XYZ file of C-alpha atoms in Angstrom:
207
model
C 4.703 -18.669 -24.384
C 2.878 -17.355 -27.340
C 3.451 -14.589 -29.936
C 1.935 -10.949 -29.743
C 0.071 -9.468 -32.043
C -0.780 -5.514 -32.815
C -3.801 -7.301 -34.635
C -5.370 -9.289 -30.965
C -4.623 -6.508 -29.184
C -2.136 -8.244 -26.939
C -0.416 -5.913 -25.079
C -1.739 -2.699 -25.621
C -0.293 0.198 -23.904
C -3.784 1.601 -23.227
C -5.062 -1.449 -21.472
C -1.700 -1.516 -19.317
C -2.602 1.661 -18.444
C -6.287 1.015 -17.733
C -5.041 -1.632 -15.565
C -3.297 0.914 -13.989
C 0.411 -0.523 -14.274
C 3.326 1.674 -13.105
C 5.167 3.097 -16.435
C 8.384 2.886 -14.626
C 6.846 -0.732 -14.477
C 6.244 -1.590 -18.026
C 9.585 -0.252 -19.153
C 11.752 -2.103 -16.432
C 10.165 -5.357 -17.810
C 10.406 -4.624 -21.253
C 13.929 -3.999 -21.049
C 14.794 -6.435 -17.839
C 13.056 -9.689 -19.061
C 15.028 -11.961 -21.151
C 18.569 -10.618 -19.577
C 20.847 -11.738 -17.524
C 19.396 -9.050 -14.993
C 16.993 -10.136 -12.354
C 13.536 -8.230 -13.595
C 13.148 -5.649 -10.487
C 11.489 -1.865 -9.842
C 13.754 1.245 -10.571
C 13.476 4.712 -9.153
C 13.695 6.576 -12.583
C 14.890 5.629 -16.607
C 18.262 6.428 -15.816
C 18.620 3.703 -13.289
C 17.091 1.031 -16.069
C 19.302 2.718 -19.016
C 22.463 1.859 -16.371
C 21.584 -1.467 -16.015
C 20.463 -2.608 -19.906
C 23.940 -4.149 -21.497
C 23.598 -6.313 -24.898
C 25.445 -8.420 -23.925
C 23.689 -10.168 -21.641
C 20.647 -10.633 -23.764
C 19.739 -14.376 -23.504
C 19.206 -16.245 -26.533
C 15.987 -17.691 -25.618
C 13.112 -16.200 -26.260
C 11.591 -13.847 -23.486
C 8.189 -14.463 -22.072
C 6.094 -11.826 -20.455
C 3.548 -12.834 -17.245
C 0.982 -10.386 -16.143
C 1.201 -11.672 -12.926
C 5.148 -10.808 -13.004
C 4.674 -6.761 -14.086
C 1.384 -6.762 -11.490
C 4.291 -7.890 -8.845
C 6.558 -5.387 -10.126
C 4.299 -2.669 -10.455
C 3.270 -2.997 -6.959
C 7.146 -3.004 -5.774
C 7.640 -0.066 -7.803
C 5.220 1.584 -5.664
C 6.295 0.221 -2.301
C 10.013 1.861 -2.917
C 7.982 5.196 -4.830
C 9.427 8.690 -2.606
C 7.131 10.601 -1.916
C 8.576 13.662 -4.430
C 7.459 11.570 -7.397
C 4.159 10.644 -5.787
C 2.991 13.948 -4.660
C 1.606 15.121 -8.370
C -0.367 12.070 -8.793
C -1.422 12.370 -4.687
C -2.819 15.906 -5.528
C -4.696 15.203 -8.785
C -6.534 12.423 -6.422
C -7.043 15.278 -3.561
C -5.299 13.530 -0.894
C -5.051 14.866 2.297
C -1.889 14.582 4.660
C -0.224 13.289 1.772
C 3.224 13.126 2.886
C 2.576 11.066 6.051
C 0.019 9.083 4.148
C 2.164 7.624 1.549
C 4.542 7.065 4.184
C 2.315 4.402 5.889
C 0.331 3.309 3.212
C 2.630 2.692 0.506
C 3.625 -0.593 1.130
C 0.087 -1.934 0.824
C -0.455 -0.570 -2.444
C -1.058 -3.074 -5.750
C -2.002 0.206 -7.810
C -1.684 3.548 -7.007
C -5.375 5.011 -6.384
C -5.217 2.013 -3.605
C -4.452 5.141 -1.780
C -7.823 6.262 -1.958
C -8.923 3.346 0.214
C -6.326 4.506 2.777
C -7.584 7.833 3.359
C -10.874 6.768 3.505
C -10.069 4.730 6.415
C -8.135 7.825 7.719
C -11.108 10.215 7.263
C -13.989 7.920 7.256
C -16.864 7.009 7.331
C -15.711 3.651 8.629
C -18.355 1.384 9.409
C -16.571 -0.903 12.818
C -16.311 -4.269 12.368
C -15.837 -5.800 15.545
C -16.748 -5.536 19.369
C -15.746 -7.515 22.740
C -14.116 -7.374 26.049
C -10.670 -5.792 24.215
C -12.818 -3.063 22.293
C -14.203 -2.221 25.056
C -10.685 -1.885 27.161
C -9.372 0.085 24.170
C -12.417 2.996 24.908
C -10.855 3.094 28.404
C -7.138 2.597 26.990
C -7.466 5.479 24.945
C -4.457 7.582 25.468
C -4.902 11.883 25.414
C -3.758 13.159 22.437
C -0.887 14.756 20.980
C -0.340 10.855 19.163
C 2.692 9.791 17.484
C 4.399 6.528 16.420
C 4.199 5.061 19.726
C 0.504 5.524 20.924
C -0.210 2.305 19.252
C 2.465 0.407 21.620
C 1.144 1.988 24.546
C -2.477 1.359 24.023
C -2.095 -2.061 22.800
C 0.126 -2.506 26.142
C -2.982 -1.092 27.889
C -5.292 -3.234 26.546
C -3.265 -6.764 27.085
C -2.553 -5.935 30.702
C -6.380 -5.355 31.392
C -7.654 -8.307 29.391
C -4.885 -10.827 29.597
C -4.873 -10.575 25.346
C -2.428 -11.315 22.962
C -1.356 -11.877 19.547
C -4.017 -11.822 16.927
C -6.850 -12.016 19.569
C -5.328 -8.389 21.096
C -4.860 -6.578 17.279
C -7.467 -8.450 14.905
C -10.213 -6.799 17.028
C -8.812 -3.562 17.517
C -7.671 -3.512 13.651
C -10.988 -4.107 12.926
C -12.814 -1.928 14.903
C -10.641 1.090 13.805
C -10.138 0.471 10.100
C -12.901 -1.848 8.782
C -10.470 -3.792 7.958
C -8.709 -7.598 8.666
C -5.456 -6.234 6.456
C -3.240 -2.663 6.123
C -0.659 -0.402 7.196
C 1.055 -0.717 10.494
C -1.716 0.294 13.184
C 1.329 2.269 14.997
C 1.135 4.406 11.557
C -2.080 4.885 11.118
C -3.706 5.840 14.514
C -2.272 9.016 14.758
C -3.610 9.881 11.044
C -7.210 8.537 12.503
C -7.033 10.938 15.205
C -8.697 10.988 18.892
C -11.914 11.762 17.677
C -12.695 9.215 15.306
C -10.673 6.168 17.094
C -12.948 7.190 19.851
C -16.006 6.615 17.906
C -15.256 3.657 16.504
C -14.588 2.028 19.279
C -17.271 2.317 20.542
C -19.312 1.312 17.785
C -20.038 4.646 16.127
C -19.717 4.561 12.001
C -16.783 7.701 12.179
């Protein structure tokens, strides 16, 4: 609701950037906001360019929220492909990049959020629960190869054992295998986290 000023510094470019908003981002709200156009993430400058039309430039004056572009930077990510990503994922040296972003995009707010993800692929993670359905999990463990639906059957496993369900069946097992109360799908993820490590962690082992 106030002016901006070159002279305060309000709105710098560099300090969008430090704050790590999407580009894409900052120039779908600068164009979007104050338009007849619901504010909302492109794919590329030619998709915004498409949908900027004078004529629907309200009257009144525009006003910019950082909370808004935070929320639109984060959706820009969510709907990212992984083709524009995969610069950006090998500057930051992540590994199994493709089928990272996959899972993990969604959960992004800024893009080295990513970083967090592969940690908790690769570890060290430090296991932060225990109990009756941790320790039906160990015995749950399916042999790998893993895909998409080890997840289903181990969390089947585990509730027919223990009699679990709901959060008091996946908040423990999330937990002990990411570090984590929050994240990518668990059916995603597992198979990035491998044998070994899911293992380990379940069994209390920092892996």
């Amino acid at each position: 609701g106030e002016g901006l000023s070159k002279r305060l510094g309000h709105l710098a470019l560099r300090n969008l950037r430090e704050a790590e908003c999407e580009p894409l981002a900052v120039a779908a709200l600068a164009v979007l906001v104050g338009t007849a156009e619901a504010v909302r993430p492109v794919h590329d400058l030619g998709e915004l360019a498409g949908l900027l039309d004078l004529a629907h430039i309200s009257r009144a004056p525009a006003k910019f929220d950082e909370a808004e572009l935070a929320a639109l930077s984060a959706r820009t990510l969510h709907q990212m492909d992984y083709a524009m990503a995969e610069p950006r994922l090998a500057v930051l040296g992540v590994a199994d990049a493709e089928t990272l972003w996959a899972v993990a995009r969604g959960n992004l707010a800024k893009f080295s959020d990513i970083l967090v993800w592969q940690q908790v692929v690769a570890g060290p993670v430090t296991p932060g629960a225990s109990g009756l359905v941790v320790e039906a999990a160990v015995t749950a463990l399916p042999a790998e190869p893993w895909d998409g639906t080890t997840w289903k059957a181990l969390t089947e496993a585990v509730k027919a054992s223990t009699g679990a369900k709901g959060r008091e069946l996946f908040m423990p097992l999330r937990l002990a295998l990411t570090g984590l109360e929050h994240g990518p799908e668990l059916a995603g993820l597992l198979p990035l986290i491998g044998h070994a490590r899911a293992s380990a962690r379940l069994r209390g082992e920092s892996a």
